PDB file of C-alpha atoms in Angstrom:
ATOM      1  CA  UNK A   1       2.657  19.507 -22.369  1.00 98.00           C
ATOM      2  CA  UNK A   2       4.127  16.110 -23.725  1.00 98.00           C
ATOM      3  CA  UNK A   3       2.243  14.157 -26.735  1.00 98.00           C
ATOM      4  CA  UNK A   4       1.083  10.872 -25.771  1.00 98.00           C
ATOM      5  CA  UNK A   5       2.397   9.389 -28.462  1.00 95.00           C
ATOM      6  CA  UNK A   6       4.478   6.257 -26.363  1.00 96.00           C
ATOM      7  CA  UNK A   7       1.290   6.131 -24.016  1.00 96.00           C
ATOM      8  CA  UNK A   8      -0.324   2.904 -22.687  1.00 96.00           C
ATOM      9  CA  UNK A   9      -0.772   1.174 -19.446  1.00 96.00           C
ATOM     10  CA  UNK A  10       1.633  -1.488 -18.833  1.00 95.00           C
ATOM     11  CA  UNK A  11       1.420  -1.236 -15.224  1.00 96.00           C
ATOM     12  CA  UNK A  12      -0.590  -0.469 -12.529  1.00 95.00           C
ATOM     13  CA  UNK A  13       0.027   2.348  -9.793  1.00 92.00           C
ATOM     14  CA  UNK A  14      -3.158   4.047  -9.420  1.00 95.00           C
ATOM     15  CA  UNK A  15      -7.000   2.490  -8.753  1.00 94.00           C
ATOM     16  CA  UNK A  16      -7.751   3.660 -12.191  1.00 93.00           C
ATOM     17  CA  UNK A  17      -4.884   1.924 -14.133  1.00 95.00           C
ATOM     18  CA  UNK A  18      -6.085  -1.692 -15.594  1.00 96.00           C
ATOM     19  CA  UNK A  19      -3.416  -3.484 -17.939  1.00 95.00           C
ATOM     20  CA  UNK A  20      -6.596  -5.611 -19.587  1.00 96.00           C
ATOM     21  CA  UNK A  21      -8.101  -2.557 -20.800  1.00 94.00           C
ATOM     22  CA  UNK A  22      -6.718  -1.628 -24.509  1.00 93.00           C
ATOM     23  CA  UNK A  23      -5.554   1.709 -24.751  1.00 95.00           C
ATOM     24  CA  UNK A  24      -6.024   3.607 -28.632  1.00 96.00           C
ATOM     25  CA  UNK A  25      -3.361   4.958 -29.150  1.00 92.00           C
ATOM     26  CA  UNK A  26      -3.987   7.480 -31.992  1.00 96.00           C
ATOM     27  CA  UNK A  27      -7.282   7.992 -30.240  1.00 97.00           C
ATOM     28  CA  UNK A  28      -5.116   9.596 -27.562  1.00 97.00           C
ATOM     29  CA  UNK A  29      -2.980  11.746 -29.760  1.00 98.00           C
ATOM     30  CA  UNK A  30      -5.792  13.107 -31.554  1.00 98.00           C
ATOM     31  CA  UNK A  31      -7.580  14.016 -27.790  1.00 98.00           C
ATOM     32  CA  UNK A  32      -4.380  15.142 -26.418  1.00 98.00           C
ATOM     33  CA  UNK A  33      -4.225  17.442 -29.621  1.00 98.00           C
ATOM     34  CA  UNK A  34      -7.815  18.832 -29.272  1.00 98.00           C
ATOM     35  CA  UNK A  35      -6.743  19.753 -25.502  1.00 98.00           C
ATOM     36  CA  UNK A  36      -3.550  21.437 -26.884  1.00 98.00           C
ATOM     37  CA  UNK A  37      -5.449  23.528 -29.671  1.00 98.00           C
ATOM     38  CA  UNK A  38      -8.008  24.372 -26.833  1.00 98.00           C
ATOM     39  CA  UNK A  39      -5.625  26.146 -24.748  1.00 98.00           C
ATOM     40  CA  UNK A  40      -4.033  27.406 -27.793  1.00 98.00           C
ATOM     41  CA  UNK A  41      -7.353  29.021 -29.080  1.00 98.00           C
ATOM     42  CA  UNK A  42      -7.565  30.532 -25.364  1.00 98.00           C
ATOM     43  CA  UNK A  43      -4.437  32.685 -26.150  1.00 98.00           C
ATOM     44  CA  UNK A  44      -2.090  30.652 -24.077  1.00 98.00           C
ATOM     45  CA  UNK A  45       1.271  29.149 -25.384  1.00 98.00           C
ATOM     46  CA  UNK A  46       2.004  25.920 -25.057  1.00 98.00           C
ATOM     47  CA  UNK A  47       5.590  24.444 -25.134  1.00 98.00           C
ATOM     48  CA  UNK A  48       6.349  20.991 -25.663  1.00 98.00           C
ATOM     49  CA  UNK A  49       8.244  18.129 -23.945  1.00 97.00           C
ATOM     50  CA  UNK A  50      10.003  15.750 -26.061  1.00 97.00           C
ATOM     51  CA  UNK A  51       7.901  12.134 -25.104  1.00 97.00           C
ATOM     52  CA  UNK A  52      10.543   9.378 -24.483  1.00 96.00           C
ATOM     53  CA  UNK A  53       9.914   5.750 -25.503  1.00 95.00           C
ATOM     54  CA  UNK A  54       9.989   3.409 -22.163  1.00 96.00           C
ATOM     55  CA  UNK A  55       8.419   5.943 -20.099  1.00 97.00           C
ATOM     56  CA  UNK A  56       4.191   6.118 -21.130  1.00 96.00           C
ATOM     57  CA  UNK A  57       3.137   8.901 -18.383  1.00 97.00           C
ATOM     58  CA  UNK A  58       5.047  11.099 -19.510  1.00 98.00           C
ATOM     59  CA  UNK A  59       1.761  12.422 -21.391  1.00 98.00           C
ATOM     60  CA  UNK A  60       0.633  13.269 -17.588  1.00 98.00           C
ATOM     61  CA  UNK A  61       3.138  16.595 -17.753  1.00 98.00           C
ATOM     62  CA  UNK A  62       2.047  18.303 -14.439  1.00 98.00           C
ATOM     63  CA  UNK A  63       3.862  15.733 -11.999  1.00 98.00           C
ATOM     64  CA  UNK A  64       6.941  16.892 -13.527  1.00 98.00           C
ATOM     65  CA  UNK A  65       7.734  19.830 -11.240  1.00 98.00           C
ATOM     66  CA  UNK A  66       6.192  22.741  -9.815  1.00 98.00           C
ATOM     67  CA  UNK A  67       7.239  26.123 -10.507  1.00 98.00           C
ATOM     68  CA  UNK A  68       5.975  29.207  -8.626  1.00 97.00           C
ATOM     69  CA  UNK A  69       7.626  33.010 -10.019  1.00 93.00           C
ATOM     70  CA  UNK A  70      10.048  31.851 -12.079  1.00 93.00           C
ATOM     71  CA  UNK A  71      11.810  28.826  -9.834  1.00 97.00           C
ATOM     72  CA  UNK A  72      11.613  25.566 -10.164  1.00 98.00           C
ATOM     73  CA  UNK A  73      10.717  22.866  -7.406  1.00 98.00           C
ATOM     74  CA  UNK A  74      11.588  19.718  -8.991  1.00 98.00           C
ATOM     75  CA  UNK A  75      10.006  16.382  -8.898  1.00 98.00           C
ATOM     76  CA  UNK A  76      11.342  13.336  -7.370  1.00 98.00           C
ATOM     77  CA  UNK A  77       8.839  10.263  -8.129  1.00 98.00           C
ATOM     78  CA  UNK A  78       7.340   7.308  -5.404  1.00 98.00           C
ATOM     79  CA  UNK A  79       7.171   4.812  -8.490  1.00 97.00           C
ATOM     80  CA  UNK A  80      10.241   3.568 -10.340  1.00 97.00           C
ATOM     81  CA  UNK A  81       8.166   3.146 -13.292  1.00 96.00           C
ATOM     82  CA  UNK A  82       8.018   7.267 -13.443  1.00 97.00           C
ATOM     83  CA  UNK A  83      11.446   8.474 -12.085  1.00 98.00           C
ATOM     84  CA  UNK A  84      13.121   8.840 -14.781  1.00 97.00           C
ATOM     85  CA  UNK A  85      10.681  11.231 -15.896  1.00 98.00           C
ATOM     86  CA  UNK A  86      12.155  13.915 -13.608  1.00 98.00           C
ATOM     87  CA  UNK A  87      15.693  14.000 -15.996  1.00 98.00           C
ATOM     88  CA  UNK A  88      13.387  15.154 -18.578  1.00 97.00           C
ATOM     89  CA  UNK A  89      11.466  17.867 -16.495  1.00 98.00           C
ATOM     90  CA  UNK A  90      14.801  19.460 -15.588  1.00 98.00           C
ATOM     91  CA  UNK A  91      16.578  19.208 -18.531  1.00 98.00           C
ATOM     92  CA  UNK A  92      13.852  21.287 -20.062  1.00 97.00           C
ATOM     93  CA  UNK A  93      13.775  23.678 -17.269  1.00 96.00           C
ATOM     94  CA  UNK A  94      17.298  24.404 -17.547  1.00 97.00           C
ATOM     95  CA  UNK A  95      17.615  24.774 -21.186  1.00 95.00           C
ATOM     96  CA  UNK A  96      14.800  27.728 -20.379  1.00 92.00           C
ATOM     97  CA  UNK A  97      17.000  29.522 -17.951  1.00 94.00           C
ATOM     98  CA  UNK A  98      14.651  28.991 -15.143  1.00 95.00           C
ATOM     99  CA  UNK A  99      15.876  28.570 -11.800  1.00 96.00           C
ATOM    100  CA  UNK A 100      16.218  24.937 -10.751  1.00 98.00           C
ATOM    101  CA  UNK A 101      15.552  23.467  -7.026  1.00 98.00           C
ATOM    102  CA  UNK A 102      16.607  19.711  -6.987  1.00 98.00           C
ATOM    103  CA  UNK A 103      14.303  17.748  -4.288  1.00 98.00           C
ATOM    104  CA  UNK A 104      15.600  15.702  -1.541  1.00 98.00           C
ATOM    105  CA  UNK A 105      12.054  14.808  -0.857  1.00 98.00           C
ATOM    106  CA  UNK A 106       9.560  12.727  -2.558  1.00 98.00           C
ATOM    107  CA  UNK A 107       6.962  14.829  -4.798  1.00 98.00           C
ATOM    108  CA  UNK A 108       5.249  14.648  -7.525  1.00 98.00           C
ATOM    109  CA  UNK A 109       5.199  18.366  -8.715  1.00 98.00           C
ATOM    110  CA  UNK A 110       1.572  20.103  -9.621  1.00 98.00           C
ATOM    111  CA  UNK A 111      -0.031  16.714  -9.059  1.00 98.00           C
ATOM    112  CA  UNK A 112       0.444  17.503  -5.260  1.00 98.00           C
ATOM    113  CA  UNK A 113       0.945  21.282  -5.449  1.00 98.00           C
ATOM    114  CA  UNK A 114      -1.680  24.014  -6.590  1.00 98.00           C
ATOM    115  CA  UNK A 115      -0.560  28.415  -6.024  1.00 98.00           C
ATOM    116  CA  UNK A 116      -3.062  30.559  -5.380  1.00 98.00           C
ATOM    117  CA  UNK A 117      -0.908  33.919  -5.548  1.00 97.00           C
ATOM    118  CA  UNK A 118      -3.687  35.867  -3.936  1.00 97.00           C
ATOM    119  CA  UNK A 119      -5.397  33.476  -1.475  1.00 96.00           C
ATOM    120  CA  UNK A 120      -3.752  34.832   2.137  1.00 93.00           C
ATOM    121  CA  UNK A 121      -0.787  36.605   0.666  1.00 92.00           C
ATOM    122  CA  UNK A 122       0.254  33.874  -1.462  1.00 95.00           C
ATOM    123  CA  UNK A 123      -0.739  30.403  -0.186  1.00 98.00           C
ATOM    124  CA  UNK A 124       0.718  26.855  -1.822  1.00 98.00           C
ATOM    125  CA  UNK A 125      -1.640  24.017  -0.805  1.00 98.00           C
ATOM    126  CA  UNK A 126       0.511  21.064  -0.752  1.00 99.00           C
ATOM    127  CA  UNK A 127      -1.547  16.901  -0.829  1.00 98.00           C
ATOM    128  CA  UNK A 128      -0.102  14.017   0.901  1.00 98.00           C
ATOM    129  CA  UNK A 129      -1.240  10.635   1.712  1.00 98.00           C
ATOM    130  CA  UNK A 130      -0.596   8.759  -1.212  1.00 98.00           C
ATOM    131  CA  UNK A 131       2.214   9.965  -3.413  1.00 98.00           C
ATOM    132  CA  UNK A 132       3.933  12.955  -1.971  1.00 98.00           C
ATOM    133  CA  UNK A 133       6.001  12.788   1.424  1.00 98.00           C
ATOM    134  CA  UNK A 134       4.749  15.782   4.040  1.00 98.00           C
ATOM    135  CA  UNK A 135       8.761  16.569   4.278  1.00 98.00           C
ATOM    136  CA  UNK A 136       8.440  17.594   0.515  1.00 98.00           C
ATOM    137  CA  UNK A 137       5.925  20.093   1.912  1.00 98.00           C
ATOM    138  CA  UNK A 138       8.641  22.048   3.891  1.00 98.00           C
ATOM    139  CA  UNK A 139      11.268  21.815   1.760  1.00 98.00           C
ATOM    140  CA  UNK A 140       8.664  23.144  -1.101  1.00 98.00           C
ATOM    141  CA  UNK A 141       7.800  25.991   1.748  1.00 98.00           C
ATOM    142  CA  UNK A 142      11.852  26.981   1.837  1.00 97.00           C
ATOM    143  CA  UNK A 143      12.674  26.910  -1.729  1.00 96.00           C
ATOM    144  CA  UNK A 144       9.792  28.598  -3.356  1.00 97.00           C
ATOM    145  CA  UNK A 145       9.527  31.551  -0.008  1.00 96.00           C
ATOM    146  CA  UNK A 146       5.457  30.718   0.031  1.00 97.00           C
ATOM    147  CA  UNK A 147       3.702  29.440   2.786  1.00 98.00           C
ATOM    148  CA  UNK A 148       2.742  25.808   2.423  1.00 98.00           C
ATOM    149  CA  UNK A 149      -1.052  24.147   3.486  1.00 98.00           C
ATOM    150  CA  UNK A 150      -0.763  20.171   3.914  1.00 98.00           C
ATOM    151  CA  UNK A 151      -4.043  18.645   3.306  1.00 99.00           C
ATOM    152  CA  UNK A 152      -4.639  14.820   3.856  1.00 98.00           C
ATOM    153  CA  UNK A 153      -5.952  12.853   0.588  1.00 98.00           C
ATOM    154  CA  UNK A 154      -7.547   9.651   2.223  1.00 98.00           C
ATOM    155  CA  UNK A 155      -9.463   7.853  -0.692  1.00 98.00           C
ATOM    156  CA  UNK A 156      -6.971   6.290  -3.059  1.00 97.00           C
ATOM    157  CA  UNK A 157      -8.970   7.108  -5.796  1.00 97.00           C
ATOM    158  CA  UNK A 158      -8.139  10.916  -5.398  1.00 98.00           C
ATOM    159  CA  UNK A 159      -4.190   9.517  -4.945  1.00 97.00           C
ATOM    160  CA  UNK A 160      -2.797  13.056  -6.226  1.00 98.00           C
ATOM    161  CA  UNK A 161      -4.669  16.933  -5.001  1.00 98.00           C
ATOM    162  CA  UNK A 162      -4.905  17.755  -8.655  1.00 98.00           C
ATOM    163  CA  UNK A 163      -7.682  14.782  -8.479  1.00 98.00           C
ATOM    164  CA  UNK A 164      -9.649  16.134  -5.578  1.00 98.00           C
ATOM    165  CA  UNK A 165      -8.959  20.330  -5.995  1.00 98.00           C
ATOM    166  CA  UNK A 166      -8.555  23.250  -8.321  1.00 98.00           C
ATOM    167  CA  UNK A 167      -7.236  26.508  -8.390  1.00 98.00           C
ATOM    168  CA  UNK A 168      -9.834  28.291 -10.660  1.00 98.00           C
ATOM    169  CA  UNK A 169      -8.443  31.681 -10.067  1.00 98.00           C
ATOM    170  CA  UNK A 170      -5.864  33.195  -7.880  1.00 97.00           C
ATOM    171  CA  UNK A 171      -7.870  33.395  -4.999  1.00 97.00           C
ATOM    172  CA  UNK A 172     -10.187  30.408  -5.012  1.00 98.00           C
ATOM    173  CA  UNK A 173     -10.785  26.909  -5.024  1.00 98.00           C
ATOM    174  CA  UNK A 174     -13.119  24.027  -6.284  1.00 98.00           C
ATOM    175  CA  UNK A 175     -12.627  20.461  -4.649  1.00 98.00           C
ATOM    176  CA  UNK A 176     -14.445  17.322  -2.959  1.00 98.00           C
ATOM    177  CA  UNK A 177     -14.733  17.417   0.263  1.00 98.00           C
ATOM    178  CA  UNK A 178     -14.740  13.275   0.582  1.00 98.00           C
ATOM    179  CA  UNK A 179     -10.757  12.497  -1.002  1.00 98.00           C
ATOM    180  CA  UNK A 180      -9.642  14.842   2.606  1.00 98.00           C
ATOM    181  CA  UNK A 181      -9.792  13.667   5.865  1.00 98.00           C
ATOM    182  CA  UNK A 182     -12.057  15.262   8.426  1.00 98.00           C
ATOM    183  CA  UNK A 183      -9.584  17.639   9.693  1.00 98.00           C
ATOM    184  CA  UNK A 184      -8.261  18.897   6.136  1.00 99.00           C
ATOM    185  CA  UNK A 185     -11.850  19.638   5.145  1.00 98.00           C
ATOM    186  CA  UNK A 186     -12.190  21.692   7.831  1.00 98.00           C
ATOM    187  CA  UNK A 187      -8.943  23.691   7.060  1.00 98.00           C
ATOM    188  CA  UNK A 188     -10.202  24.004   3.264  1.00 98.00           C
ATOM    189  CA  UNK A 189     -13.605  25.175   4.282  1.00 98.00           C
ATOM    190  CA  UNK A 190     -11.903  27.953   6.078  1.00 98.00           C
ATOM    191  CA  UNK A 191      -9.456  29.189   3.837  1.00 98.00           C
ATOM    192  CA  UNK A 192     -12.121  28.970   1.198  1.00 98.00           C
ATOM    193  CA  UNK A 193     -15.433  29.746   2.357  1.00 98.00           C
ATOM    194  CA  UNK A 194     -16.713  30.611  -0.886  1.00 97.00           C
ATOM    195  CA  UNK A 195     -15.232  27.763  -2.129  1.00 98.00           C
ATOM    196  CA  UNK A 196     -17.367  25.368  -5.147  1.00 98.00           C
ATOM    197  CA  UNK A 197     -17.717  21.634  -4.063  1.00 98.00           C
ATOM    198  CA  UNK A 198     -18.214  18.854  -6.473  1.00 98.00           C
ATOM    199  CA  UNK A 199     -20.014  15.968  -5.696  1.00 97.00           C
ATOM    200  CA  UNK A 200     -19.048  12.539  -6.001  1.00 97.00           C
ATOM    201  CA  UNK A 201     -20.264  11.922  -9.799  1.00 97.00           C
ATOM    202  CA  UNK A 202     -17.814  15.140 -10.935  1.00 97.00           C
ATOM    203  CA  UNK A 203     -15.152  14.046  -8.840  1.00 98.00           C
ATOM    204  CA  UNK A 204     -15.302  10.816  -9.917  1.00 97.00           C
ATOM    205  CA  UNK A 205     -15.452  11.694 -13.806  1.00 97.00           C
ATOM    206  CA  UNK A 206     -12.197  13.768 -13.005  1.00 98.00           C
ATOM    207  CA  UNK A 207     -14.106  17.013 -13.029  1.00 98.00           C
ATOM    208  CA  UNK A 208     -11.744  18.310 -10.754  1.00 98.00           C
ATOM    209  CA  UNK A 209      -8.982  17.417 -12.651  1.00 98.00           C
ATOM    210  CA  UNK A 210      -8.963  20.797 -14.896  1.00 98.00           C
ATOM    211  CA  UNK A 211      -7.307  23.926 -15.594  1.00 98.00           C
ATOM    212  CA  UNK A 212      -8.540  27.450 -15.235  1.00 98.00           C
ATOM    213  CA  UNK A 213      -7.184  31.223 -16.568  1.00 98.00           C
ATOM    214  CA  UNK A 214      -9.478  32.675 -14.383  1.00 98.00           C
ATOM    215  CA  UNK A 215     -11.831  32.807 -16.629  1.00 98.00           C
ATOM    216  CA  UNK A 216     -11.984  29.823 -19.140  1.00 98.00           C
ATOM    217  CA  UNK A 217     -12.097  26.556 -17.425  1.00 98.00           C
ATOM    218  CA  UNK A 218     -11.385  23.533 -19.054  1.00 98.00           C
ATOM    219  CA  UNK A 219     -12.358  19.959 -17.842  1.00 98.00           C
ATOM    220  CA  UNK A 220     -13.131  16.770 -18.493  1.00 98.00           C
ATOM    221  CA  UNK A 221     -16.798  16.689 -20.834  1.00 98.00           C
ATOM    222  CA  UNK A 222     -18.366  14.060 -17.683  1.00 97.00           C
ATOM    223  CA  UNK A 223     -18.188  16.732 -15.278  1.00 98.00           C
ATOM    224  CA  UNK A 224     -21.491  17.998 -16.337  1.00 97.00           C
ATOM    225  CA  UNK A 225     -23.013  19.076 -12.984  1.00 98.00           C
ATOM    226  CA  UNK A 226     -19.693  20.660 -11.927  1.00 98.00           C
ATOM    227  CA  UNK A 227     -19.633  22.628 -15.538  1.00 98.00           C
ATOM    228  CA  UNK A 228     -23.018  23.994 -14.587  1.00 98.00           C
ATOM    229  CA  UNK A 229     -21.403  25.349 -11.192  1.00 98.00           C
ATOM    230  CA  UNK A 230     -18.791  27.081 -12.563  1.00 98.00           C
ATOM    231  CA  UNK A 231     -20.944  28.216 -15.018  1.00 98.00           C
ATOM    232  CA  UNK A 232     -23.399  30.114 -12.368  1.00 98.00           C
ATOM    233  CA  UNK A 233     -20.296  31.552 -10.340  1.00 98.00           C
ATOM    234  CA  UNK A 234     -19.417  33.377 -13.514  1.00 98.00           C
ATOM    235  CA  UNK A 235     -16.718  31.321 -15.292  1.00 98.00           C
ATOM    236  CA  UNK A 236     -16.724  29.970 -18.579  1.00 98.00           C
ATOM    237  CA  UNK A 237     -16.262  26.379 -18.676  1.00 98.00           C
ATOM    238  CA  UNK A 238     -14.571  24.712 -21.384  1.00 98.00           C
ATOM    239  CA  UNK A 239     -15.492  21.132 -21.469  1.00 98.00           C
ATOM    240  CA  UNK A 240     -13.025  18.566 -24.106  1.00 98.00           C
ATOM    241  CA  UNK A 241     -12.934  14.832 -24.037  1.00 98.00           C
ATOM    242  CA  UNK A 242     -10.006  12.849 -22.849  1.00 97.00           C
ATOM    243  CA  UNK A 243     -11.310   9.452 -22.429  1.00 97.00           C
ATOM    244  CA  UNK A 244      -7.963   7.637 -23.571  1.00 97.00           C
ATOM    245  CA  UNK A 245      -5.589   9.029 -21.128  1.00 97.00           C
ATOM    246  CA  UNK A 246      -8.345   8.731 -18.004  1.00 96.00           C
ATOM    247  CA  UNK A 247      -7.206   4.759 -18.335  1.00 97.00           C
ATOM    248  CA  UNK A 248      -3.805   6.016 -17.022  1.00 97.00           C
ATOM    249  CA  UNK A 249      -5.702   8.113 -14.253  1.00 97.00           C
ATOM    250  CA  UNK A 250      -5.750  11.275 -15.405  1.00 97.00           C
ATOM    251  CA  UNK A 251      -7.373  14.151 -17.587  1.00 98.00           C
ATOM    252  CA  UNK A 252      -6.886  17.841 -18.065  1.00 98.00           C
ATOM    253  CA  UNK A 253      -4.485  19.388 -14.978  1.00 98.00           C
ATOM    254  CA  UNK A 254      -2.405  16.010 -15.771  1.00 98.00           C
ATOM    255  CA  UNK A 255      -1.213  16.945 -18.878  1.00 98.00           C
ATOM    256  CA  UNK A 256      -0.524  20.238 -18.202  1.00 98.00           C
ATOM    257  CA  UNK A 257       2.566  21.966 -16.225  1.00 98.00           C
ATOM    258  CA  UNK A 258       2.416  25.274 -15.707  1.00 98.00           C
ATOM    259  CA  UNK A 259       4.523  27.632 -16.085  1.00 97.00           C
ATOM    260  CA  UNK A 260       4.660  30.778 -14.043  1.00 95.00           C
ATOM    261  CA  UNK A 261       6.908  32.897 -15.033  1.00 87.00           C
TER     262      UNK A 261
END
């Protein structure tokens, strides 16, 4: 996770970004905090990225790479606003000893990218449409050894897959069906048939936009109806509020990487 202590939004590169809307910026420390202790109080560790002055999404920590048993598929950015966030991600990688796979591709690490270790033998489902190039999906497939699932994101306000779908344990998924094309949700309702779906309220509250241990599964405190779903499948669902750092376009997954060893 990175603090979002230099965050704001002083440009626009997603439907949910508005430069005339103020952004509090203590109010989004003290959120990004609560998150933090919440995953702390979970039993997970967290480790931290140094935030860098120039660069405000760096709060949104997940676009930074994606790593799947122990290597490292780095992140190569569409927006120059962002790119030089991807220094950052590797220097932190490599002073951790992980194994470090430098893209040729564009990609925007776990915001296009979600592992499901026991889904088919290991499955990575990979989003395009938007931010990530469908080349970064094969060259993903060949330096991680996983297969790799392209799904279509057509509605720009789902522009990365950690908008539109979850992981929410290692075998299953939650999404909405209406950020995929016609053909993708036809792929996702057959790799997950006992997949949950969130309707357009969740999705739109970034519901979807949440991390899960397979058990505990936090989100975003709008996704009420979705909450209630995961509830009645047998999770526990964690709900915290991260109104502050939804101006930039994102919530929970965001501002999380993680880290699998």
């Amino acid at each position: 996770m990175c603090s979002p202590e230099h965050f704001t939004v002083e440009y626009a590169i997603n439907p949910w970004m508005d430069v005339t809307t103020p952004v509090d910026a203590d109010l989004a420390v003290k959120q990004w905090d609560r998150l933090r202790e919440t995953l702390v109080g979970l039993g997970h560790e967290v480790h931290l990225l140094t935030p860098e002055a120039g660069l405000p999404d760096m709060v949104y920590a997940a676009n930074g790479a994606f790593v799947v048993d122990g290597s490292v598929y780095g992140a190569r950015f569409k927006h120059e606003q962002r790119s030089a966030e991807a220094a950052a991600h590797r220097a932190f990688y490599e002073q951790q000893g992980w194994r470090f796979i430098a893209p040729s591709e564009t990609n925007e690490g776990e915001g296009d990218f979600a592992y499901l270790p026991e889904a088919h033998g290991g499955l990575i489902l990979a989003g395009y449409g938007f931010r990530t190039e469908p080349a970064a999906h094969a060259e993903a497939q060949e330096a991680l050894g996983r297969p790799v699932v392209s799904l279509h994101l057509v509605d720009p306000r789902f522009y990365h897959l950690d908008v539109a779908l979850a992981s929410i344990d290692d075998e299953n998924v939650v999404y909405y069906p209406g950020a995929f094309s016609a053909a993708s949700q036809k792929v996702l309702a057959q790799l997950f048939p006992d997949a949950i779906v969130a309707d357009d309220e969740d999705a739109l509250a970034f519901g979807l936009n949440l991390v899960s241990d397979g058990l505990n599964v936090v989100l975003n405190n709008e996704a009420i109806r979705l909450a209630g779903k995961l509830k009645a499948a047998g999770y526990h669902p964690v709900p915290v509020e991260l109104a502050e750092l939804k101006k930039g376009g994102g919530s929970v997954k965001c501002c999380i990487a993680e880290l699998r060893h």
